[in-house]
Short mmCIF file of C-alpha atoms in Angstrom, two decimals:
data_model
loop_
_atom_site.label_atom_id
_atom_site.label_comp_id
_atom_site.label_asym_id
_atom_site.label_seq_id
_atom_site.Cartn_x
_atom_site.Cartn_y
_atom_site.Cartn_z
CA MET M 26 -47.22 19.29 0.78
CA LYS M 27 -50.33 17.96 -0.95
CA PHE M 28 -49.13 17.73 -4.51
CA GLY M 29 -51.69 18.42 -7.20
CA ASN M 30 -50.42 15.62 -9.41
CA SER M 31 -48.41 12.49 -8.90
CA ILE M 32 -45.84 13.93 -11.32
CA CYS M 33 -43.66 16.82 -10.12
CA VAL M 34 -41.73 18.98 -12.56
CA LEU M 35 -38.44 20.68 -11.70
CA ASN M 36 -37.67 23.61 -13.97
CA VAL M 37 -34.02 24.51 -13.54
CA GLY M 38 -32.89 27.40 -15.73
CA GLY M 39 -35.41 26.46 -18.42
CA THR M 40 -34.63 22.72 -18.41
CA ARG M 41 -37.49 20.60 -17.11
CA TYR M 42 -37.22 17.32 -15.20
CA ALA M 43 -40.25 15.20 -14.32
CA PHE M 44 -40.32 12.95 -11.25
CA THR M 45 -42.93 11.14 -9.22
CA SER M 46 -43.69 12.39 -5.71
CA GLU M 47 -42.04 9.25 -4.26
CA VAL M 48 -38.81 10.06 -6.06
CA ILE M 49 -38.97 13.65 -4.84
CA ARG M 50 -39.38 12.42 -1.27
CA ASP M 51 -36.22 10.26 -1.43
CA PHE M 52 -34.23 12.54 -3.73
CA PRO M 53 -30.49 12.64 -2.85
CA LEU M 54 -30.37 16.45 -3.18
CA ARG M 55 -31.63 17.81 0.11
CA ARG M 56 -33.19 20.97 -1.30
CA VAL M 57 -35.36 18.86 -3.62
CA SER M 58 -36.30 16.26 -1.01
CA ARG M 59 -37.38 19.01 1.41
CA LEU M 60 -40.11 20.02 -1.07
CA HIS M 61 -42.07 16.91 -0.17
CA ALA M 62 -42.29 17.95 3.48
CA CYS M 63 -43.64 21.44 2.73
CA ALA M 64 -47.16 22.02 4.06
CA THR M 65 -47.89 25.40 2.48
CA GLU M 66 -47.01 27.22 -0.70
CA LYS M 67 -45.07 29.75 1.36
CA GLU M 68 -42.75 27.00 2.55
CA VAL M 69 -42.31 25.85 -1.04
CA LEU M 70 -41.27 29.33 -2.14
CA GLU M 71 -38.59 29.34 0.53
CA LEU M 72 -36.93 26.49 -1.36
CA CYS M 73 -37.59 27.47 -4.96
CA ASP M 74 -38.08 30.72 -6.90
CA ASP M 75 -41.63 30.07 -8.16
CA TYR M 76 -44.31 27.41 -8.13
CA ASP M 77 -47.12 26.64 -10.56
CA ARG M 78 -49.85 24.76 -8.71
CA ASP M 79 -51.80 23.86 -11.87
CA ARG M 80 -48.85 22.09 -13.48
CA ASN M 81 -47.20 21.16 -10.18
CA GLU M 82 -43.99 22.75 -11.47
CA PHE M 83 -41.18 24.13 -9.34
CA PHE M 84 -39.01 26.86 -10.81
CA PHE M 85 -35.34 27.30 -9.88
CA ASP M 86 -33.42 30.22 -11.33
CA ARG M 87 -30.10 28.39 -11.33
CA HIS M 88 -27.38 27.35 -13.78
CA ALA M 89 -28.96 24.72 -16.05
CA GLN M 90 -25.69 23.15 -17.24
CA ALA M 91 -24.37 22.86 -13.69
CA PHE M 92 -27.54 21.05 -12.65
CA VAL M 93 -26.99 18.58 -15.51
CA PHE M 94 -23.66 17.58 -13.95
CA ILE M 95 -25.25 17.43 -10.51
CA MET M 96 -27.90 15.08 -11.91
CA LEU M 97 -25.10 12.91 -13.32
CA TYR M 98 -23.78 12.71 -9.76
CA VAL M 99 -27.23 11.62 -8.55
CA ARG M 100 -27.23 8.80 -11.10
CA SER M 101 -23.59 7.69 -11.09
CA GLY M 102 -22.22 8.92 -7.76
CA LYS M 103 -19.38 10.90 -9.40
CA LEU M 104 -19.33 14.69 -9.29
CA ARG M 105 -16.98 16.71 -11.48
CA PHE M 106 -16.71 20.33 -12.54
CA VAL M 107 -18.49 21.61 -15.64
CA PRO M 108 -15.93 22.36 -18.37
CA GLY M 109 -15.62 26.09 -18.98
CA VAL M 110 -17.43 27.05 -15.75
CA CYS M 111 -15.64 28.77 -12.87
CA GLU M 112 -14.93 26.34 -10.03
CA LEU M 113 -16.33 28.74 -7.43
CA SER M 114 -19.53 29.27 -9.45
CA PHE M 115 -20.09 25.54 -9.67
CA TYR M 116 -19.24 25.22 -5.98
CA THR M 117 -21.96 27.76 -5.19
CA GLU M 118 -24.44 25.67 -7.19
CA MET M 119 -23.38 22.59 -5.23
CA LEU M 120 -23.99 24.32 -1.92
CA TYR M 121 -27.38 25.57 -3.12
CA TRP M 122 -28.54 22.03 -3.86
CA GLY M 123 -27.12 20.67 -0.59
CA LEU M 124 -23.79 19.22 -1.70
CA GLU M 125 -20.32 19.86 -0.29
CA SER M 126 -16.77 19.78 -1.57
CA ALA M 127 -16.43 16.27 -0.10
CA HIS M 128 -18.78 15.00 -2.82
CA LEU M 129 -16.33 16.07 -5.54
CA ASP M 130 -13.83 13.65 -7.02
CA SER M 131 -10.34 14.04 -5.57
CA CYS M 132 -8.97 15.77 -8.68
CA CYS M 133 -11.75 18.34 -8.61
CA GLN M 134 -11.32 18.86 -4.86
CA LYS M 135 -7.70 19.77 -5.53
CA ARG M 136 -8.75 22.26 -8.22
CA LEU M 137 -11.23 23.85 -5.85
CA ASP M 138 -8.67 24.11 -3.04
CA ASP M 139 -6.13 25.70 -5.38
CA ARG M 140 -8.71 28.14 -6.69
CA MET M 141 -9.85 29.19 -3.21
CA SER M 142 -6.26 29.57 -2.10
CA ASP M 143 -5.35 31.71 -5.13
CA ILE M 144 -8.05 34.27 -4.38
CA GLY M 145 -7.62 34.16 -0.59
CA MET M 146 -10.85 32.32 0.24
CA ASP M 147 -9.22 29.36 1.97
CA SER M 148 -10.00 30.98 5.34
CA LEU M 149 -13.71 31.23 4.59
CA SER M 150 -16.21 28.60 5.57
CA GLU M 151 -18.68 26.99 3.23
CA GLY M 152 -21.40 28.93 4.98
CA ASP M 153 -19.71 32.18 3.91
CA ILE M 154 -19.97 31.19 0.26
CA VAL M 155 -23.43 29.66 0.15
CA MET M 156 -26.42 31.96 -0.25
CA SER M 157 -28.50 32.99 2.72
CA GLY M 158 -30.79 30.24 3.93
CA ASP M 159 -28.88 27.49 2.11
CA GLU M 160 -27.20 25.43 4.79
CA PRO M 161 -24.49 23.02 3.72
CA HIS M 162 -24.70 19.47 4.92
CA SER M 163 -22.33 16.61 5.17
CA PRO M 164 -22.23 13.88 2.52
CA ASP M 165 -24.09 11.46 4.76
CA GLU M 166 -27.03 13.80 5.31
CA THR M 167 -27.90 14.08 1.62
CA VAL M 168 -29.10 10.48 1.49
CA PRO M 169 -32.09 9.68 3.69
CA GLN M 170 -31.27 7.11 6.37
CA THR M 171 -33.16 5.27 9.06
CA GLY M 172 -32.56 6.01 12.72
CA CYS M 173 -30.34 2.94 13.20
CA ALA M 174 -28.33 3.70 10.06
CA LYS M 175 -27.81 7.29 11.17
CA TRP M 176 -26.61 6.12 14.57
CA LEU M 177 -24.18 3.61 13.04
CA GLU M 178 -22.87 6.24 10.64
CA LYS M 179 -22.37 8.68 13.51
CA VAL M 180 -20.43 6.06 15.48
CA ARG M 181 -18.36 5.22 12.40
CA ARG M 182 -17.44 8.87 11.84
CA THR M 183 -16.57 9.22 15.52
CA PHE M 184 -14.06 6.37 15.34
CA GLU M 185 -12.74 6.88 11.79
CA GLU M 186 -12.71 10.69 11.43
CA PRO M 187 -11.09 12.36 14.44
CA ASP M 188 -12.02 15.86 13.24
CA SER M 189 -15.67 15.12 12.54
CA SER M 190 -16.98 16.09 15.99
CA LEU M 191 -15.98 17.02 19.53
CA ALA M 192 -16.64 13.46 20.73
CA ALA M 193 -14.40 12.13 17.95
CA GLN M 194 -11.58 14.44 19.04
CA ILE M 195 -11.90 13.30 22.65
CA LEU M 196 -11.91 9.64 21.58
CA ALA M 197 -8.90 10.26 19.34
CA SER M 198 -7.02 11.89 22.22
CA VAL M 199 -7.70 8.89 24.46
CA SER M 200 -6.54 6.56 21.68
CA VAL M 201 -3.30 8.53 21.27
CA ILE M 202 -2.66 8.27 25.02
CA PHE M 203 -3.11 4.49 24.89
CA VAL M 204 -0.79 4.23 21.88
CA ILE M 205 1.92 6.18 23.71
CA VAL M 206 1.48 4.13 26.90
CA SER M 207 1.62 0.92 24.86
CA MET M 208 4.88 2.03 23.23
CA VAL M 209 6.35 2.78 26.68
CA MET M 210 5.31 -0.70 27.83
CA LEU M 211 6.90 -2.23 24.73
CA CYS M 212 10.18 -0.43 25.48
CA ALA M 213 10.03 -1.44 29.14
CA SER M 214 9.56 -5.10 28.19
CA THR M 215 13.08 -5.14 26.69
CA LEU M 216 14.77 -3.98 29.91
CA PRO M 217 16.99 -6.54 31.74
CA ASP M 218 14.92 -6.29 34.96
CA TRP M 219 11.78 -7.18 33.03
CA ASP M 220 13.42 -10.21 31.45
CA THR M 221 14.75 -11.36 34.82
CA ALA M 222 11.41 -10.95 36.53
CA LYS M 223 9.65 -13.00 33.87
CA ARG M 224 11.70 -16.04 34.95
CA LYS M 225 10.54 -15.74 38.55
CA THR M 226 7.87 -18.09 39.77
CA VAL M 227 4.57 -16.91 41.21
CA GLU M 228 5.75 -17.78 44.74
CA GLU M 229 8.90 -15.74 44.37
CA HIS M 230 6.88 -12.80 43.15
CA SER M 231 4.51 -12.95 46.11
CA LEU M 232 7.43 -12.98 48.55
CA SER M 233 9.31 -10.12 46.87
CA SER M 234 9.75 -6.94 48.83
CA ARG M 235 7.65 -3.90 48.22
CA GLY M 236 9.00 -1.65 45.49
CA SER M 237 11.03 -4.47 43.89
CA PRO M 238 11.32 -4.76 40.09
CA GLU M 239 8.95 -7.76 40.13
CA GLU M 240 6.23 -5.70 41.81
CA ALA M 241 6.69 -2.85 39.32
CA ILE M 242 6.44 -5.30 36.45
CA PHE M 243 3.24 -6.70 37.96
CA TYR M 244 1.61 -3.27 37.69
CA ILE M 245 3.09 -2.74 34.25
CA ARG M 246 1.38 -5.93 33.10
CA ILE M 247 -1.93 -4.60 34.40
CA VAL M 248 -1.45 -1.42 32.39
CA GLU M 249 -0.55 -3.50 29.36
CA ALA M 250 -3.73 -5.55 29.75
CA VAL M 251 -5.80 -2.35 29.92
CA CYS M 252 -4.15 -1.06 26.74
CA ILE M 253 -4.76 -4.32 24.90
CA GLY M 254 -8.37 -4.28 26.07
CA TRP M 255 -8.83 -0.76 24.70
CA PHE M 256 -7.33 -1.62 21.32
CA THR M 257 -9.42 -4.80 21.14
CA ALA M 258 -12.66 -2.96 21.91
CA GLU M 259 -11.78 -0.19 19.45
CA CYS M 260 -11.01 -2.68 16.68
CA ILE M 261 -14.25 -4.62 17.26
CA VAL M 262 -16.41 -1.48 17.29
CA ARG M 263 -14.77 -0.12 14.12
CA PHE M 264 -15.36 -3.47 12.41
CA LEU M 265 -19.02 -3.60 13.45
CA VAL M 266 -19.80 -0.09 12.17
CA ALA M 267 -17.66 -0.31 9.01
CA ARG M 268 -19.53 0.26 5.76
CA ASP M 269 -17.63 -2.47 3.92
CA LYS M 270 -16.35 -5.28 6.12
CA CYS M 271 -14.07 -6.66 3.38
CA ASP M 272 -12.37 -3.29 2.85
CA PHE M 273 -11.93 -2.98 6.60
CA ILE M 274 -10.22 -6.38 6.81
CA ARG M 275 -7.95 -5.58 3.85
CA HIS M 276 -6.78 -2.24 5.26
CA PRO M 277 -3.08 -2.47 6.28
CA LEU M 278 -3.50 -0.65 9.62
CA ASN M 279 -6.36 -2.96 10.61
CA ILE M 280 -4.27 -6.01 9.74
CA ILE M 281 -1.48 -4.64 11.93
CA ASP M 282 -4.00 -4.14 14.75
CA VAL M 283 -5.07 -7.78 14.64
CA ILE M 284 -1.50 -9.09 14.34
CA ALA M 285 -0.33 -6.95 17.24
CA ILE M 286 -3.23 -7.87 19.53
CA THR M 287 -3.32 -11.62 18.85
CA PRO M 288 -0.01 -12.61 20.55
CA TYR M 289 -1.18 -11.27 23.90
CA TYR M 290 -4.26 -13.50 23.91
CA VAL M 291 -2.29 -16.49 22.59
CA THR M 292 0.26 -16.06 25.38
CA MET M 293 -2.50 -15.80 27.99
CA ALA M 294 -4.18 -18.92 26.57
CA MET M 295 -0.91 -20.87 26.72
CA ALA M 296 -0.26 -19.72 30.28
CA GLY M 297 -3.79 -20.70 31.26
CA ALA M 298 -3.28 -24.12 29.68
CA GLY M 299 -0.22 -24.71 31.87
CA MET M 300 2.47 -24.37 29.22
CA PRO M 301 5.33 -22.55 31.01
CA GLY M 302 7.68 -23.21 28.10
CA ALA M 303 5.51 -21.31 25.68
CA GLY M 304 8.19 -18.64 25.45
CA LEU M 305 10.74 -21.09 24.02
CA GLY M 306 11.09 -22.61 20.60
CA VAL M 307 9.63 -21.56 17.27
CA VAL M 308 6.26 -20.62 18.76
CA GLY M 309 7.84 -18.29 21.28
CA VAL M 310 10.00 -16.61 18.66
CA THR M 311 6.97 -16.14 16.41
CA LEU M 312 4.97 -14.58 19.23
CA ARG M 313 7.83 -12.21 20.04
CA VAL M 314 8.05 -11.12 16.40
CA LEU M 315 4.29 -10.55 16.20
CA ARG M 316 4.31 -8.75 19.52
CA MET M 317 6.96 -6.38 18.21
CA MET M 318 4.48 -5.43 15.46
CA ARG M 319 2.89 -3.16 18.07
CA VAL M 320 5.45 -0.57 17.13
CA PHE M 321 3.41 -0.01 13.97
CA TRP M 322 0.61 1.32 16.18
CA LEU M 323 2.54 4.57 15.96
CA MET M 324 1.17 4.79 12.42
CA LYS M 325 -2.22 5.40 14.02
CA LEU M 326 -0.94 8.81 14.99
CA ALA M 327 -1.15 9.74 11.30
CA ARG M 328 -4.90 10.17 11.81
CA HIS M 329 -4.27 12.97 14.27
CA PHE M 330 -1.13 14.74 13.04
CA LEU M 331 -0.99 16.71 9.82
CA GLY M 332 2.73 16.12 9.29
CA LEU M 333 2.40 12.31 9.25
CA GLN M 334 -0.62 12.54 6.95
CA THR M 335 1.41 14.73 4.59
CA LEU M 336 4.27 12.25 4.61
CA GLY M 337 1.99 9.31 3.83
CA LEU M 338 0.18 11.14 1.03
CA THR M 339 3.50 12.30 -0.45
CA LEU M 340 4.91 8.77 -0.51
CA ARG M 341 1.71 7.49 -2.10
CA ARG M 342 1.81 10.08 -4.87
CA CYS M 343 5.58 9.93 -5.44
CA TYR M 344 6.02 6.17 -5.59
CA ARG M 345 7.30 6.45 -9.19
CA GLU M 346 9.97 8.94 -8.12
CA MET M 347 10.86 6.70 -5.16
CA VAL M 348 11.22 3.69 -7.46
CA MET M 349 13.36 5.80 -9.81
CA LEU M 350 15.57 6.80 -6.86
CA MET M 351 15.99 3.17 -5.83
CA VAL M 352 16.89 2.19 -9.40
CA PHE M 353 19.54 4.94 -9.54
CA VAL M 354 21.06 3.80 -6.26
CA CYS M 355 20.99 0.10 -7.14
CA VAL M 356 22.62 0.60 -10.54
CA ALA M 357 25.36 2.80 -9.07
CA MET M 358 25.84 0.40 -6.17
CA ALA M 359 26.30 -2.55 -8.54
CA ILE M 360 28.89 -0.68 -10.61
CA TYR M 361 30.91 0.81 -7.77
CA SER M 362 30.87 -2.32 -5.61
CA ALA M 363 32.27 -4.42 -8.48
CA LEU M 364 35.02 -1.87 -9.16
CA ALA M 365 35.81 -1.49 -5.44
CA GLN M 366 36.14 -5.26 -4.98
CA LEU M 367 38.45 -5.43 -7.99
CA LEU M 368 40.72 -2.56 -6.92
CA GLU M 369 40.90 -3.45 -3.21
CA HIS M 370 40.97 -7.22 -3.33
CA GLY M 371 40.74 -8.73 -6.79
CA LEU M 372 43.97 -7.42 -8.39
CA ASP M 373 46.20 -8.78 -5.60
CA LEU M 374 48.69 -5.94 -5.71
CA GLY M 375 50.54 -7.05 -2.60
CA SER M 376 48.05 -5.96 0.07
CA ARG M 377 44.55 -7.35 -0.06
CA ASN M 378 41.80 -5.48 1.76
CA ASN M 379 39.66 -8.23 3.29
CA ASP M 380 36.82 -5.78 3.90
CA TYR M 381 36.24 -5.93 0.13
CA ALA M 382 36.54 -9.68 -0.22
CA SER M 383 33.26 -9.92 -2.15
CA ILE M 384 30.98 -7.64 -4.14
CA PRO M 385 28.17 -7.82 -1.50
CA ALA M 386 30.69 -6.76 1.16
CA ALA M 387 31.83 -3.86 -1.02
CA ALA M 388 28.19 -2.88 -1.61
CA TRP M 389 27.91 -1.89 2.07
CA TRP M 390 30.80 0.56 1.63
CA VAL M 391 29.22 1.93 -1.54
CA ILE M 392 25.82 2.63 0.02
CA ILE M 393 27.22 4.42 3.09
CA SER M 394 29.51 6.44 0.82
CA MET M 395 26.81 7.45 -1.67
CA THR M 396 24.55 8.60 1.16
CA THR M 397 27.53 10.46 2.72
CA VAL M 398 27.08 8.60 6.02
CA GLY M 399 30.59 7.18 6.19
CA TYR M 400 30.69 5.08 9.39
CA GLY M 401 34.42 4.49 8.93
CA ASP M 402 34.22 0.76 9.59
CA VAL M 403 35.13 0.03 5.95
CA TYR M 404 37.40 2.22 3.85
CA PRO M 405 39.72 1.80 0.84
CA VAL M 406 43.50 1.67 1.28
CA THR M 407 44.74 1.65 -2.32
CA ILE M 408 45.10 4.79 -4.41
CA GLY M 409 42.66 3.49 -7.01
CA GLY M 410 40.13 2.63 -4.32
CA ARG M 411 40.33 6.12 -2.80
CA VAL M 412 39.85 7.78 -6.18
CA LEU M 413 36.86 5.50 -6.74
CA GLY M 414 35.55 6.47 -3.28
CA GLY M 415 35.62 10.16 -4.18
CA MET M 416 33.74 9.51 -7.41
CA CYS M 417 31.25 7.39 -5.49
CA VAL M 418 30.50 10.18 -3.00
CA VAL M 419 30.10 12.88 -5.67
CA SER M 420 27.90 10.73 -7.91
CA GLY M 421 25.79 9.71 -4.89
CA ILE M 422 25.06 13.35 -4.07
CA VAL M 423 24.00 14.03 -7.67
CA LEU M 424 21.87 10.90 -8.04
CA LEU M 425 20.05 11.47 -4.76
CA ALA M 426 19.35 15.11 -5.62
CA LEU M 427 17.72 14.38 -8.99
CA PRO M 428 14.31 13.03 -7.78
CA ILE M 429 14.30 15.07 -4.55
CA THR M 430 12.92 18.16 -6.33
CA PHE M 431 9.82 16.29 -7.49
CA ILE M 432 9.27 14.80 -4.04
CA TYR M 433 9.71 18.20 -2.37
CA HIS M 434 7.13 19.91 -4.59
CA SER M 435 4.70 17.05 -4.02
CA PHE M 436 5.21 17.33 -0.25
CA VAL M 437 4.43 21.06 -0.30
CA GLN M 438 1.33 20.44 -2.42
CA CYS M 439 0.08 17.63 -0.17
CA TYR M 440 0.67 19.74 2.93
CA HIS M 441 -1.32 22.60 1.42
CA GLU M 442 -4.25 20.33 0.51
CA LEU M 443 -4.39 18.67 3.92
CA LYS M 444 -4.10 22.01 5.67
CA LEU M 445 -7.15 23.32 3.79
CA ARG M 446 -9.07 20.14 4.56
CA SER M 447 -8.14 20.38 8.23
CA ALA M 448 -9.31 23.99 8.28
CA ARG M 449 -12.72 22.91 6.93
CA TYR M 450 -13.07 20.27 9.66
CA ALA M 451 -12.08 22.82 12.29
CA ARG M 452 -14.72 25.27 11.08
CA SER M 453 -17.43 22.61 11.06
CA LEU M 454 -16.37 21.52 14.56
CA SER M 455 -16.54 25.11 15.80
CA ALA M 456 -20.03 25.43 14.36
CA GLU M 457 -21.07 22.24 16.15
CA VAL M 458 -19.74 23.52 19.48
CA LEU M 459 -21.52 26.85 19.05
CA ARG M 460 -24.79 25.12 18.30
#
């Protein structure tokens, strides 16, 4: 639009804001930035309620106080609910200006999810709530980006957010298949036939009969190389498109990726350098330990399964309760193990129980008794020790039950939140497929 003045005025519910046309063009709120691209006054009126050409003023009949908090988000990057205003009313204002629930702080997102669930709106999409003609957009679309930046952001979302698009879901499915195949290969590498075949020379392998274990292991190694190649390429691409390279390097799962991939290339380098004894000694043991870190690739499945996500979020939120549980167990274990060692071995009443020769040895009996596992490998033989064992079992049940209630309620809450979030992603994905 050809603006009459270099200064544009936004009148939101009676509160006026003055901006230059350049600021309007790059404004983070999409409804405002779209004003700059309007060619006619009719197009302007599709975005606002009224327009005064003489004063170059745009009128919006919206909640003035809500827009104040939205402007605070534009300046500081933090969006929170207006005190005393209904969450759904503020959410409607957000959608009108082009924001989504993902822009809210985590505490406010939880309040919105609870509110929508209470009134039965958790099954509705954001498009059902927003007014006609006001299309919601993702957080990345509110900030103008260049073509290259948009492409990098799209690739990043494809690799990091499995529910963000159909391509991301396909890529995530392929990644899950490779994780499962890699775990099968890791289990197969501990079989006796595998270990025997590794000691064969190249000549022996070439002369082996068809269908022998050595030939099967040869193909298994090819599959393993393909899996390692996939994980390597995936890790490199995710690093290249990451917004913050330092945060990417510090992320625990990414550290596990690097640690699990490195031994394969180190082993190949040693074999290429003619070091057949690379599997022996301290270096070989270290490589085996690092190679076994591949089992933590199973944690990648948390990106694709709601149950694992719920478990991780619950443990993160309930770490205080988990620490409290460990303190309870450790204190009880110290007390009961000292008493058990004294009654079974320390008093020397004619028959010493050597299974309780020390307090650390008695601690093993205490922990399996408190958790009601009871392997039966260690048990008291004196009357005093058996009475103590009964007290240990009963107190263990009580101590373990105390923090469980808090953890259970947190698990249910986390599951509910993630279920609502997953439903949003599914609705947005369905809309993408339909388009």
